[in-house]
Amino acid sequence: MRRVAGMGFGRWAIPILPLAMAIPAFGVSCITQSQMNAQERDALRQAATGIVGNVEAANAEAVKAQTIGSVAAQFEGIAGSIQSVSPSLQHATLTVDELYALDATELKSAQDVQFFCGLPASSLTVEIDIPNLPPGKYALAVVHATGVKNPQALSMVLQNDLPGSPTWKLAGFFVRPMTMGGEDGIWFWKRAREYAEKKESWNA
């Protein structure tokens, strides 16, 4: 499970769960990037790369201009994250690795929402939890900054706050390092398997 603090809506999480457990909240839906048409994918990629480009340039004011009003009014935390991560992004390869379209337009009021994203025939799905989410049309974009000493994953909740418009704005932002002690998640996963095979459960 990846649990992060989503600025703008409190906390959100992305665990991988069996599809049989996936009972979505009434009135919300999610589609993955493979289920989107080219126009939908391109609009989200363009929004995500535009925001991350300004993060790389440490241009907090430009990111604020790309942010929905309610989040822009309390922008200090995001501005601090931008200034902290920008040096790690210089000369990085920026890749939009994950896109999810989240439809909560049928909600009657702000509430805790669980989105379950995945193909019906798949045995796994992705769960995205966003507490106190107002009704609206959202997306989650995850951009990986690689090829640098400290690779980063930048996760963004985007909102389309103009019905009928392709414009997406930032509604939440979180930065997570992709390595720890110079090693990535795959390295730790392999070490854990090795310990498990030796019956060293505590180390695993």
XYZ file of N, CA, C and O in Angstrom:
816
model
N 0.844 -1.190 0.000
C 0.000 0.000 0.000
C 0.879 1.240 0.000
O 1.866 1.304 0.710
N 0.522 2.230 -0.819
C 1.182 3.511 -0.772
C 0.233 4.482 -0.104
O -0.841 4.767 -0.619
N 0.606 5.024 1.044
C -0.264 5.974 1.741
C 0.435 7.313 1.791
O 1.567 7.418 2.249
N -0.259 8.337 1.315
C 0.360 9.648 1.237
C -0.603 10.704 1.734
O -1.804 10.469 1.863
N -0.070 11.886 2.020
C -0.912 13.005 2.432
C -1.278 13.807 1.201
O -0.414 14.389 0.562
N -2.535 13.808 0.855
C -2.979 14.516 -0.339
C -3.404 15.923 0.015
O -4.412 16.123 0.666
N -2.609 16.922 -0.375
C -2.937 18.296 -0.051
C -4.207 18.696 -0.764
O -4.367 18.471 -1.948
N -5.116 19.296 -0.042
C -6.367 19.729 -0.624
C -7.536 18.891 -0.142
O -8.595 19.418 0.118
N -7.352 17.584 0.034
C -8.465 16.728 0.438
C -8.118 15.836 1.614
O -8.829 14.877 1.889
N -7.018 16.078 2.312
C -6.668 15.219 3.438
C -5.793 14.073 3.001
O -4.784 14.270 2.364
N -6.165 12.814 3.294
C -5.314 11.667 3.003
C -5.913 10.805 1.910
O -7.119 10.693 1.783
N -5.026 10.205 1.097
C -5.504 9.264 0.097
C -4.511 8.131 -0.017
O -3.361 8.246 0.348
N -4.947 7.006 -0.510
C -4.097 5.819 -0.547
C -4.326 5.058 -1.832
O -5.396 5.137 -2.432
N -3.307 4.280 -2.256
C -3.419 3.481 -3.468
C -2.939 2.067 -3.171
O -1.822 1.712 -3.475
N -3.751 1.230 -2.532
C -3.352 -0.165 -2.344
C -3.795 -1.017 -3.525
O -4.691 -0.647 -4.270
N -3.155 -2.168 -3.683
C -3.572 -3.138 -4.687
C -4.423 -4.190 -3.983
O -3.996 -4.807 -3.018
N -5.644 -4.411 -4.474
C -6.575 -5.331 -3.823
C -7.149 -6.299 -4.846
O -7.246 -5.979 -6.030
N -7.574 -7.493 -4.422
C -8.287 -8.396 -5.335
C -9.560 -7.742 -5.837
O -10.242 -7.047 -5.086
N -9.892 -7.987 -7.090
C -11.073 -7.363 -7.667
C -12.340 -7.793 -6.946
O -13.300 -7.039 -6.867
N -12.339 -9.000 -6.375
C -13.538 -9.479 -5.679
C -13.888 -8.604 -4.486
O -15.028 -8.549 -4.059
N -12.892 -7.897 -3.924
C -13.138 -7.026 -2.779
C -13.563 -5.640 -3.213
O -13.912 -4.805 -2.397
N -13.487 -5.355 -4.513
C -13.693 -4.004 -5.003
C -15.180 -3.685 -5.122
O -15.826 -4.032 -6.097
N -15.710 -3.032 -4.115
C -17.107 -2.607 -4.133
C -17.117 -1.083 -4.122
O -16.949 -0.459 -3.072
N -17.198 -0.428 -5.280
C -17.034 1.016 -5.333
C -18.163 1.754 -4.639
O -19.282 1.259 -4.520
N -17.842 2.964 -4.153
C -18.863 3.804 -3.545
C -19.911 4.158 -4.594
O -19.610 4.298 -5.781
N -21.144 4.310 -4.145
C -22.236 4.616 -5.063
C -22.011 5.984 -5.703
O -21.679 6.952 -5.038
N -22.185 6.058 -7.015
C -22.112 7.329 -7.698
C -20.732 7.761 -8.121
O -20.570 8.889 -8.584
N -19.706 6.910 -7.977
C -18.365 7.266 -8.436
C -17.841 6.155 -9.337
O -18.287 5.016 -9.262
N -16.887 6.515 -10.183
C -16.297 5.526 -11.078
C -14.870 5.935 -11.409
O -14.471 7.083 -11.227
N -14.096 4.957 -11.910
C -12.708 5.196 -12.277
C -12.381 4.410 -13.535
O -12.843 3.283 -13.707
N -11.580 5.005 -14.411
C -11.058 4.270 -15.545
C -9.546 4.464 -15.609
O -9.026 5.506 -15.203
N -8.850 3.452 -16.066
C -7.400 3.505 -16.179
C -7.013 4.135 -17.528
O -7.860 4.321 -18.401
N -5.728 4.433 -17.686
C -5.284 5.072 -18.932
C -5.507 4.164 -20.147
O -5.752 4.651 -21.256
N -5.456 2.842 -19.941
C -5.691 1.938 -21.065
C -7.150 1.956 -21.515
O -7.469 1.576 -22.654
N -8.048 2.386 -20.635
C -9.470 2.464 -20.977
C -9.871 3.824 -21.544
O -10.991 3.984 -22.011
N -8.961 4.805 -21.475
C -9.252 6.143 -21.981
C -9.043 6.188 -23.490
O -8.266 5.411 -24.050
N -9.685 7.141 -24.130
C -9.370 7.379 -25.538
C -8.149 8.304 -25.618
O -7.705 8.870 -24.614
N -7.591 8.433 -26.802
C -6.351 9.188 -26.976
C -6.501 10.644 -26.542
O -5.596 11.224 -25.932
N -7.655 11.235 -26.801
C -7.869 12.632 -26.437
C -7.865 12.815 -24.920
O -7.270 13.777 -24.402
N -8.495 11.894 -24.208
C -8.518 11.974 -22.744
C -7.116 11.813 -22.163
O -6.705 12.557 -21.268
N -6.381 10.818 -22.667
C -5.013 10.603 -22.176
C -4.127 11.810 -22.447
O -3.370 12.253 -21.578
N -4.225 12.357 -23.658
C -3.371 13.483 -24.029
C -3.651 14.708 -23.157
O -2.721 15.427 -22.763
N -4.922 14.957 -22.853
C -5.270 16.120 -22.025
C -4.681 15.990 -20.622
O -4.145 16.959 -20.063
N -4.764 14.787 -20.051
C -4.219 14.574 -18.709
C -2.694 14.617 -18.712
O -2.083 15.203 -17.817
N -2.079 13.998 -19.713
C -0.611 14.029 -19.808
C -0.106 15.465 -19.962
O 0.880 15.861 -19.352
N -0.792 16.226 -20.788
C -0.381 17.609 -21.007
C -0.483 18.413 -19.711
O 0.428 19.205 -19.397
N -1.569 18.229 -18.972
C -1.726 18.948 -17.709
C -0.648 18.542 -16.709
O -0.031 19.399 -16.060
N -0.397 17.229 -16.595
C 0.587 16.740 -15.630
C 1.997 17.205 -15.978
O 2.740 17.678 -15.105
N 2.379 17.102 -17.250
C 3.726 17.504 -17.638
C 3.914 19.015 -17.531
O 5.008 19.482 -17.194
N 2.855 19.777 -17.789
C 2.946 21.225 -17.636
C 3.184 21.624 -16.190
O 4.017 22.501 -15.899
N 2.485 20.982 -15.270
C 2.664 21.273 -13.854
C 4.047 20.840 -13.382
O 4.768 21.601 -12.717
N 4.461 19.632 -13.755
C 5.763 19.132 -13.315
C 6.900 19.961 -13.916
O 7.932 20.171 -13.269
N 6.723 20.460 -15.129
C 7.735 21.328 -15.715
C 7.959 22.572 -14.882
O 9.104 23.006 -14.683
N 6.886 23.136 -14.359
C 7.015 24.307 -13.499
C 7.565 23.944 -12.117
O 8.253 24.747 -11.485
N 7.266 22.729 -11.652
C 7.872 22.263 -10.399
C 9.381 22.132 -10.581
O 10.169 22.566 -9.736
N 9.802 21.542 -11.701
C 11.234 21.389 -11.987
C 11.928 22.746 -12.016
O 13.062 22.895 -11.547
N 11.238 23.756 -12.558
C 11.801 25.100 -12.651
C 11.670 25.884 -11.355
O 12.066 27.057 -11.305
N 11.120 25.258 -10.307
C 10.900 25.917 -9.012
C 10.007 27.148 -9.151
O 10.128 28.113 -8.381
N 9.091 27.106 -10.116
C 8.191 28.225 -10.373
C 6.866 27.990 -9.653
O 5.873 27.566 -10.256
N 6.860 28.248 -8.346
C 5.671 27.995 -7.536
C 4.499 28.860 -7.965
O 3.342 28.431 -7.907
N 4.776 30.084 -8.404
C 3.691 30.972 -8.818
C 2.976 30.427 -10.048
O 1.758 30.524 -10.166
N 3.742 29.844 -10.978
C 3.120 29.262 -12.169
C 2.275 28.052 -11.790
O 1.186 27.852 -12.337
N 2.761 27.219 -10.854
C 1.972 26.069 -10.398
C 0.708 26.544 -9.706
O -0.382 25.984 -9.898
N 0.820 27.603 -8.907
C -0.355 28.149 -8.217
C -1.410 28.590 -9.223
O -2.621 28.407 -9.000
N -0.952 29.167 -10.345
C -1.889 29.597 -11.387
C -2.562 28.412 -12.060
O -3.632 28.562 -12.674
N -1.956 27.222 -11.950
C -2.516 25.996 -12.532
C -3.326 25.206 -11.503
O -3.653 24.049 -11.761
N -3.633 25.818 -10.366
C -4.264 25.136 -9.231
C -5.683 25.648 -9.013
O -5.956 26.840 -9.228
N -6.590 24.758 -8.586
C -7.964 25.181 -8.302
C -7.971 26.191 -7.160
O -7.086 26.195 -6.296
N -8.975 27.047 -7.133
C -9.014 28.162 -6.193
C -8.922 27.770 -4.735
O -8.186 28.393 -3.954
N -9.658 26.735 -4.306
C -9.683 26.366 -2.887
C -8.329 25.887 -2.395
O -7.965 26.090 -1.234
N -7.546 25.248 -3.274
C -6.207 24.783 -2.909
C -5.197 25.918 -3.043
O -4.292 26.064 -2.219
N -5.345 26.751 -4.068
C -4.444 27.891 -4.252
C -4.516 28.856 -3.069
O -3.532 29.534 -2.744
N -5.678 28.905 -2.408
C -5.841 29.802 -1.260
C -5.021 29.341 -0.062
O -4.790 30.129 0.878
N -4.591 28.081 -0.053
C -3.766 27.544 1.035
C -2.566 26.828 0.409
O -2.388 25.634 0.581
N -1.758 27.573 -0.306
C -0.745 27.012 -1.187
C 0.626 26.843 -0.524
O 1.542 26.286 -1.136
N 0.760 27.270 0.722
C 2.081 27.300 1.349
C 2.745 25.917 1.387
O 3.940 25.775 1.137
N 1.985 24.885 1.708
C 2.545 23.545 1.795
C 3.051 23.048 0.454
O 4.137 22.464 0.359
N 2.257 23.261 -0.607
C 2.683 22.843 -1.943
C 3.900 23.650 -2.384
O 4.846 23.103 -2.961
N 3.901 24.954 -2.105
C 5.049 25.787 -2.472
C 6.323 25.281 -1.801
O 7.395 25.239 -2.420
N 6.207 24.885 -0.538
C 7.367 24.342 0.167
C 7.861 23.046 -0.460
O 9.074 22.824 -0.582
N 6.927 22.187 -0.873
C 7.307 20.932 -1.527
C 8.010 21.192 -2.850
O 8.972 20.504 -3.213
N 7.528 22.190 -3.590
C 8.142 22.535 -4.877
C 9.588 22.977 -4.678
O 10.496 22.524 -5.387
N 9.807 23.863 -3.713
C 11.157 24.346 -3.471
C 12.077 23.221 -3.000
O 13.268 23.196 -3.334
N 11.548 22.270 -2.248
C 12.367 21.175 -1.725
C 12.756 20.177 -2.806
O 13.886 19.682 -2.841
N 11.819 19.868 -3.707
C 12.075 18.791 -4.675
C 12.721 19.290 -5.962
O 13.370 18.512 -6.671
N 12.579 20.553 -6.291
C 13.081 21.068 -7.555
C 14.550 20.736 -7.827
O 14.884 20.299 -8.936
N 15.463 20.877 -6.855
C 16.871 20.541 -7.140
C 17.069 19.088 -7.556
O 17.970 18.782 -8.346
N 16.232 18.173 -7.054
C 16.364 16.753 -7.394
C 15.859 16.439 -8.788
O 16.125 15.361 -9.317
N 15.117 17.372 -9.404
C 14.519 17.123 -10.708
C 15.357 17.643 -11.872
O 15.034 17.366 -13.035
N 16.406 18.391 -11.556
C 17.198 18.983 -12.629
C 17.833 17.900 -13.506
O 18.492 16.998 -13.007
N 17.591 17.999 -14.814
C 18.110 17.069 -15.820
C 17.499 15.664 -15.688
O 18.021 14.711 -16.269
N 16.395 15.533 -14.968
C 15.727 14.239 -14.837
C 14.908 13.934 -16.091
O 14.490 14.839 -16.829
N 14.676 12.646 -16.318
C 13.728 12.217 -17.347
C 12.354 12.126 -16.684
O 12.170 11.369 -15.731
N 11.405 12.912 -17.169
C 10.072 12.978 -16.572
C 9.105 12.149 -17.404
O 8.917 12.402 -18.598
N 8.497 11.145 -16.773
C 7.609 10.221 -17.473
C 6.282 10.102 -16.733
O 6.269 9.831 -15.534
N 5.193 10.317 -17.448
C 3.864 10.095 -16.863
C 3.627 8.596 -16.860
O 3.358 7.989 -17.899
N 3.715 7.972 -15.679
C 3.645 6.518 -15.596
C 2.240 5.987 -15.312
O 1.927 4.852 -15.659
N 1.399 6.767 -14.644
C 0.071 6.279 -14.282
C -0.945 7.405 -14.439
O -0.691 8.545 -14.044
N -2.102 7.068 -15.000
C -3.208 8.014 -15.134
C -4.510 7.307 -14.773
O -4.758 6.186 -15.226
N -5.328 7.951 -13.970
C -6.640 7.415 -13.607
C -7.651 8.565 -13.674
O -7.426 9.641 -13.104
N -8.749 8.348 -14.365
C -9.832 9.325 -14.425
C -10.869 8.972 -13.361
O -11.378 7.842 -13.336
N -11.181 9.914 -12.487
C -12.044 9.676 -11.329
C -13.297 10.544 -11.444
O -13.217 11.770 -11.370
N -14.439 9.911 -11.606
C -15.696 10.643 -11.784
C -16.509 10.605 -10.490
O -16.980 9.544 -10.067
N -16.649 11.765 -9.862
C -17.453 11.875 -8.639
C -18.532 12.932 -8.817
O -18.974 13.556 -7.847
N -18.967 13.134 -10.053
C -19.929 14.192 -10.332
C -21.307 13.920 -9.740
O -22.098 14.844 -9.542
N -21.619 12.636 -9.460
C -22.952 12.313 -8.947
C -23.044 12.348 -7.425
O -24.114 12.091 -6.861
N -21.954 12.671 -6.762
C -22.023 12.818 -5.309
C -22.928 13.993 -4.960
O -22.944 15.014 -5.652
N -23.648 13.865 -3.854
C -24.551 14.931 -3.424
C -23.840 15.956 -2.547
O -24.278 17.104 -2.439
N -22.760 15.536 -1.896
C -22.014 16.427 -1.009
C -20.616 15.872 -0.828
O -20.324 14.739 -1.249
N -19.733 16.641 -0.198
C -18.373 16.173 0.064
C -18.413 14.983 1.016
O -19.139 14.997 2.013
N -17.669 13.934 0.710
C -17.645 12.745 1.553
C -16.395 11.920 1.272
O -15.680 12.162 0.293
N -16.113 10.953 2.156
C -14.996 10.038 1.941
C -15.344 9.110 0.787
O -16.421 8.507 0.779
N -14.427 8.983 -0.175
C -14.713 8.239 -1.400
C -13.614 7.224 -1.669
O -12.430 7.509 -1.486
N -14.012 6.038 -2.113
C -13.090 5.015 -2.580
C -13.349 4.775 -4.073
O -14.470 4.502 -4.477
N -12.290 4.902 -4.857
C -12.363 4.576 -6.280
C -11.648 3.252 -6.502
O -10.557 3.024 -5.971
N -12.243 2.365 -7.294
C -11.619 1.101 -7.648
C -11.415 1.093 -9.165
O -12.371 1.181 -9.933
N -10.151 1.000 -9.561
C -9.792 1.150 -10.970
C -9.171 -0.132 -11.493
O -8.208 -0.644 -10.903
N -9.682 -0.651 -12.584
C -9.109 -1.857 -13.178
C -10.066 -2.468 -14.177
O -11.271 -2.224 -14.150
N -9.526 -3.270 -15.053
C -10.356 -3.953 -16.043
C -11.186 -5.036 -15.377
O -10.691 -5.733 -14.478
N -12.430 -5.215 -15.754
C -13.293 -6.224 -15.134
C -12.709 -7.628 -15.141
O -12.931 -8.406 -14.227
N -11.934 -7.962 -16.164
C -11.398 -9.321 -16.267
C -10.132 -9.513 -15.429
O -9.639 -10.629 -15.301
N -9.617 -8.441 -14.856
C -8.368 -8.521 -14.100
C -8.625 -9.035 -12.690
O -9.674 -8.803 -12.095
N -7.622 -9.729 -12.126
C -7.732 -10.225 -10.757
C -7.253 -9.196 -9.743
O -7.393 -9.394 -8.547
N -6.674 -8.093 -10.227
C -6.189 -7.040 -9.351
C -6.791 -5.709 -9.761
O -7.133 -5.497 -10.914
N -6.893 -4.834 -8.800
C -7.387 -3.502 -9.081
C -6.616 -2.512 -8.225
O -5.913 -2.887 -7.299
N -6.716 -1.251 -8.554
C -6.083 -0.191 -7.779
C -7.169 0.567 -7.028
O -8.182 0.947 -7.623
N -6.961 0.753 -5.744
C -7.918 1.494 -4.925
C -7.337 2.856 -4.597
O -6.180 2.970 -4.176
N -8.122 3.890 -4.811
C -7.723 5.254 -4.490
C -8.734 5.813 -3.508
O -9.924 5.910 -3.814
N -8.272 6.165 -2.309
C -9.137 6.700 -1.263
C -8.897 8.199 -1.117
O -7.755 8.628 -0.922
N -9.946 8.999 -1.205
C -9.830 10.446 -1.008
C -10.914 10.890 -0.022
O -12.093 10.911 -0.359
N -10.527 11.235 1.212
C -11.506 11.686 2.189
C -12.056 13.081 1.862
O -11.365 13.907 1.257
N -13.292 13.302 2.253
C -13.935 14.619 2.164
C -13.848 15.208 0.756
O -13.551 16.390 0.580
N -14.124 14.388 -0.236
C -14.022 14.816 -1.634
C -15.319 15.494 -2.072
O -16.388 14.902 -1.992
N -15.255 16.738 -2.557
C -16.457 17.386 -3.085
C -16.870 16.750 -4.412
O -16.050 16.141 -5.104
N -18.127 16.885 -4.801
C -18.544 16.384 -6.110
C -17.708 17.022 -7.215
O -17.323 18.197 -7.123
N -17.400 16.242 -8.255
C -16.628 16.808 -9.353
C -15.971 15.742 -10.194
O -16.122 14.540 -9.961
N -15.231 16.192 -11.177
C -14.511 15.311 -12.090
C -13.019 15.454 -11.810
O -12.462 16.550 -11.904
N -12.362 14.333 -11.460
C -10.974 14.362 -11.020
C -10.132 13.367 -11.820
O -10.641 12.564 -12.593
N -8.831 13.441 -11.578
C -7.905 12.465 -12.142
C -6.707 12.360 -11.212
O -6.419 13.278 -10.434
N -6.035 11.233 -11.274
C -4.773 11.042 -10.566
C -3.692 10.804 -11.604
O -3.827 9.943 -12.476
N -2.611 11.586 -11.530
C -1.467 11.423 -12.425
C -0.222 11.213 -11.582
O 0.011 11.947 -10.623
N 0.561 10.197 -11.929
C 1.817 9.915 -11.239
C 2.951 10.059 -12.236
O 2.977 9.359 -13.257
N 3.864 10.981 -11.960
C 5.007 11.248 -12.835
C 6.282 10.783 -12.144
O 6.519 11.120 -10.977
N 7.099 10.004 -12.835
C 8.381 9.550 -12.303
C 9.505 10.397 -12.886
O 9.578 10.598 -14.104
N 10.364 10.902 -12.008
C 11.556 11.649 -12.401
C 12.750 10.739 -12.173
O 13.130 10.472 -11.031
N 13.340 10.223 -13.255
C 14.402 9.232 -13.158
C 15.658 9.719 -13.880
O 15.660 10.771 -14.526
N 16.736 8.902 -13.761
C 17.978 9.254 -14.414
C 18.792 10.265 -13.649
O 19.738 10.850 -14.184
N 18.442 10.482 -12.376
C 19.159 11.416 -11.517
C 19.518 10.705 -10.210
O 19.073 9.582 -9.945
N 20.330 11.363 -9.386
C 20.814 10.742 -8.158
C 19.677 10.357 -7.224
O 19.697 9.285 -6.607
N 18.684 11.220 -7.106
C 17.559 10.979 -6.198
C 16.245 10.969 -6.979
O 15.541 11.987 -7.029
N 15.894 9.860 -7.640
C 14.644 9.800 -8.412
C 13.426 10.007 -7.523
O 13.410 9.604 -6.361
N 12.422 10.647 -8.091
C 11.234 11.017 -7.329
C 9.969 10.577 -8.056
O 9.943 10.489 -9.291
N 8.913 10.314 -7.276
C 7.579 10.099 -7.822
C 6.714 11.282 -7.405
O 6.618 11.588 -6.212
N 6.143 11.957 -8.371
C 5.289 13.114 -8.101
C 3.853 12.742 -8.438
O 3.540 12.438 -9.593
N 3.000 12.735 -7.423
C 1.600 12.353 -7.599
C 0.723 13.590 -7.517
O 0.884 14.421 -6.616
N -0.198 13.708 -8.461
C -1.063 14.881 -8.524
C -2.521 14.472 -8.651
O -2.866 13.640 -9.494
N -3.364 15.044 -7.802
C -4.802 14.966 -8.009
C -5.165 16.172 -8.862
O -4.825 17.309 -8.530
N -5.806 15.928 -9.992
C -6.222 16.989 -10.897
C -7.743 17.104 -10.880
O -8.442 16.123 -10.643
N -8.236 18.294 -11.126
C -9.684 18.488 -11.192
C -10.035 19.262 -12.451
O -9.363 20.226 -12.810
N -11.090 18.818 -13.114
C -11.675 19.554 -14.232
C -12.844 20.344 -13.663
O -13.929 19.808 -13.465
N -12.597 21.631 -13.342
C -13.626 22.416 -12.658
C -14.470 23.256 -13.612
O -15.283 24.074 -13.189
N -14.310 23.023 -14.920
C -15.133 23.704 -15.921
C -15.811 22.646 -16.793
O -15.187 22.100 -17.708
N -17.070 22.299 -16.525
C -17.753 21.250 -17.294
C -17.676 21.517 -18.795
O -17.888 22.632 -19.262
N -17.325 20.477 -19.540
C -17.218 20.596 -20.981
C -15.885 21.107 -21.469
O -15.644 21.168 -22.671
N -14.993 21.480 -20.535
C -13.678 21.991 -20.909
C -12.622 20.906 -20.715
O -12.712 20.113 -19.780
N -11.596 20.872 -21.579
C -10.524 19.885 -21.408
C -9.473 20.327 -20.378
O -8.493 19.639 -20.172
N -9.676 21.484 -19.752
C -8.687 22.045 -18.836
C -8.688 21.314 -17.497
O -9.731 21.161 -16.865
N -7.493 20.878 -17.060
C -7.330 20.228 -15.771
C -6.419 21.077 -14.894
O -5.415 21.602 -15.368
N -6.782 21.214 -13.618
C -5.988 22.001 -12.681
C -5.579 21.155 -11.484
O -6.235 20.162 -11.159
N -4.516 21.570 -10.827
C -3.995 20.844 -9.669
C -4.941 20.982 -8.483
O -5.380 22.084 -8.151
N -5.241 19.854 -7.830
C -6.088 19.859 -6.639
C -5.404 19.188 -5.449
O -5.910 19.245 -4.333
N -4.266 18.553 -5.674
C -3.509 17.909 -4.602
C -2.155 17.494 -5.134
O -2.036 17.137 -6.308
N -1.127 17.548 -4.276
C 0.244 17.304 -4.748
C 1.030 16.598 -3.659
O 0.978 16.986 -2.489
N 1.772 15.539 -4.067
C 2.590 14.803 -3.106
C 3.839 14.305 -3.789
O 3.790 13.842 -4.930
N 4.971 14.424 -3.096
C 6.260 13.978 -3.628
C 6.782 12.835 -2.772
O 6.755 12.907 -1.540
N 7.273 11.769 -3.424
C 7.804 10.610 -2.694
C 9.099 10.157 -3.356
O 9.140 9.953 -4.569
N 10.190 10.009 -2.578
C 11.431 9.485 -3.167
C 11.235 8.051 -3.632
O 10.533 7.263 -2.995
N 11.863 7.682 -4.745
C 11.736 6.341 -5.302
C 12.827 5.400 -4.804
O 12.813 4.213 -5.129
N 13.779 5.931 -4.028
C 14.841 5.099 -3.475
C 15.027 5.419 -2.005
O 14.621 6.473 -1.520
N 15.652 4.490 -1.287
C 16.011 4.698 0.110
C 17.390 4.079 0.315
O 17.601 2.912 -0.008
N 18.310 4.881 0.823
C 19.671 4.384 0.993
C 20.308 3.975 -0.313
O 21.152 3.076 -0.354
N 19.884 4.614 -1.413
C 20.445 4.308 -2.717
C 19.831 3.111 -3.421
O 20.245 2.759 -4.526
N 18.828 2.469 -2.809
C 18.195 1.288 -3.404
C 16.718 1.564 -3.670
O 16.062 2.287 -2.914
N 16.189 0.936 -4.736
C 14.783 1.141 -5.061
C 13.911 0.042 -4.446
O 14.400 -0.866 -3.766
N 12.612 0.120 -4.701
C 11.673 -0.817 -4.101
C 11.909 -2.258 -4.523
O 11.683 -3.188 -3.736
N 12.328 -2.463 -5.775
C 12.588 -3.824 -6.257
C 13.706 -4.468 -5.442
O 13.643 -5.658 -5.099
N 14.752 -3.711 -5.136
C 15.868 -4.232 -4.340
C 15.383 -4.709 -2.974
O 15.717 -5.810 -2.530
N 14.560 -3.873 -2.297
C 14.048 -4.255 -0.980
C 13.121 -5.462 -1.080
O 13.114 -6.333 -0.207
N 12.341 -5.535 -2.150
C 11.432 -6.671 -2.343
C 12.228 -7.962 -2.503
O 11.892 -8.989 -1.913
N 13.309 -7.915 -3.286
C 14.141 -9.095 -3.481
C 14.798 -9.526 -2.173
O 14.881 -10.723 -1.868
N 15.309 -8.573 -1.377
C 15.942 -8.913 -0.104
C 14.917 -9.549 0.842
O 15.231 -10.496 1.568
N 13.685 -8.999 0.831
C 12.645 -9.553 1.691
C 12.331 -10.998 1.305
O 12.147 -11.867 2.179
N 12.278 -11.296 0.007
C 12.028 -12.667 -0.453
C 13.161 -13.605 -0.028
O 12.915 -14.748 0.366
N 14.390 -13.122 -0.113
C 15.525 -13.939 0.294
C 15.448 -14.289 1.780
O 15.686 -15.437 2.180
N 15.113 -13.314 2.599
C 14.969 -13.575 4.033
C 13.802 -14.524 4.303
O 13.892 -15.405 5.169
N 12.699 -14.339 3.559
C 11.535 -15.204 3.758
C 11.871 -16.652 3.416
O 11.426 -17.587 4.113
N 12.669 -16.860 2.354
C 13.058 -18.217 1.972
C 13.945 -18.876 3.029
O 13.967 -20.101 3.157
N 14.652 -18.047 3.806
C 15.504 -18.556 4.881
C 14.726 -18.680 6.209
O 15.313 -18.983 7.233
N 13.422 -18.408 6.149
C 12.556 -18.457 7.332
C 12.941 -17.380 8.350
O 12.662 -17.514 9.545
N 13.555 -16.305 7.883
C 13.903 -15.185 8.752
C 12.813 -14.119 8.628
O 12.975 -13.071 8.007
N 11.671 -14.434 9.225
C 10.482 -13.594 9.063
C 10.689 -12.176 9.582
O 10.186 -11.200 9.006
N 11.392 -12.040 10.692
C 11.573 -10.702 11.267
C 12.352 -9.817 10.298
O 11.982 -8.677 10.047
N 13.448 -10.313 9.739
C 14.230 -9.550 8.788
C 13.433 -9.270 7.519
O 13.520 -8.187 6.927
N 12.660 -10.262 7.078
C 11.846 -10.086 5.868
C 10.841 -8.971 6.074
O 10.593 -8.154 5.173
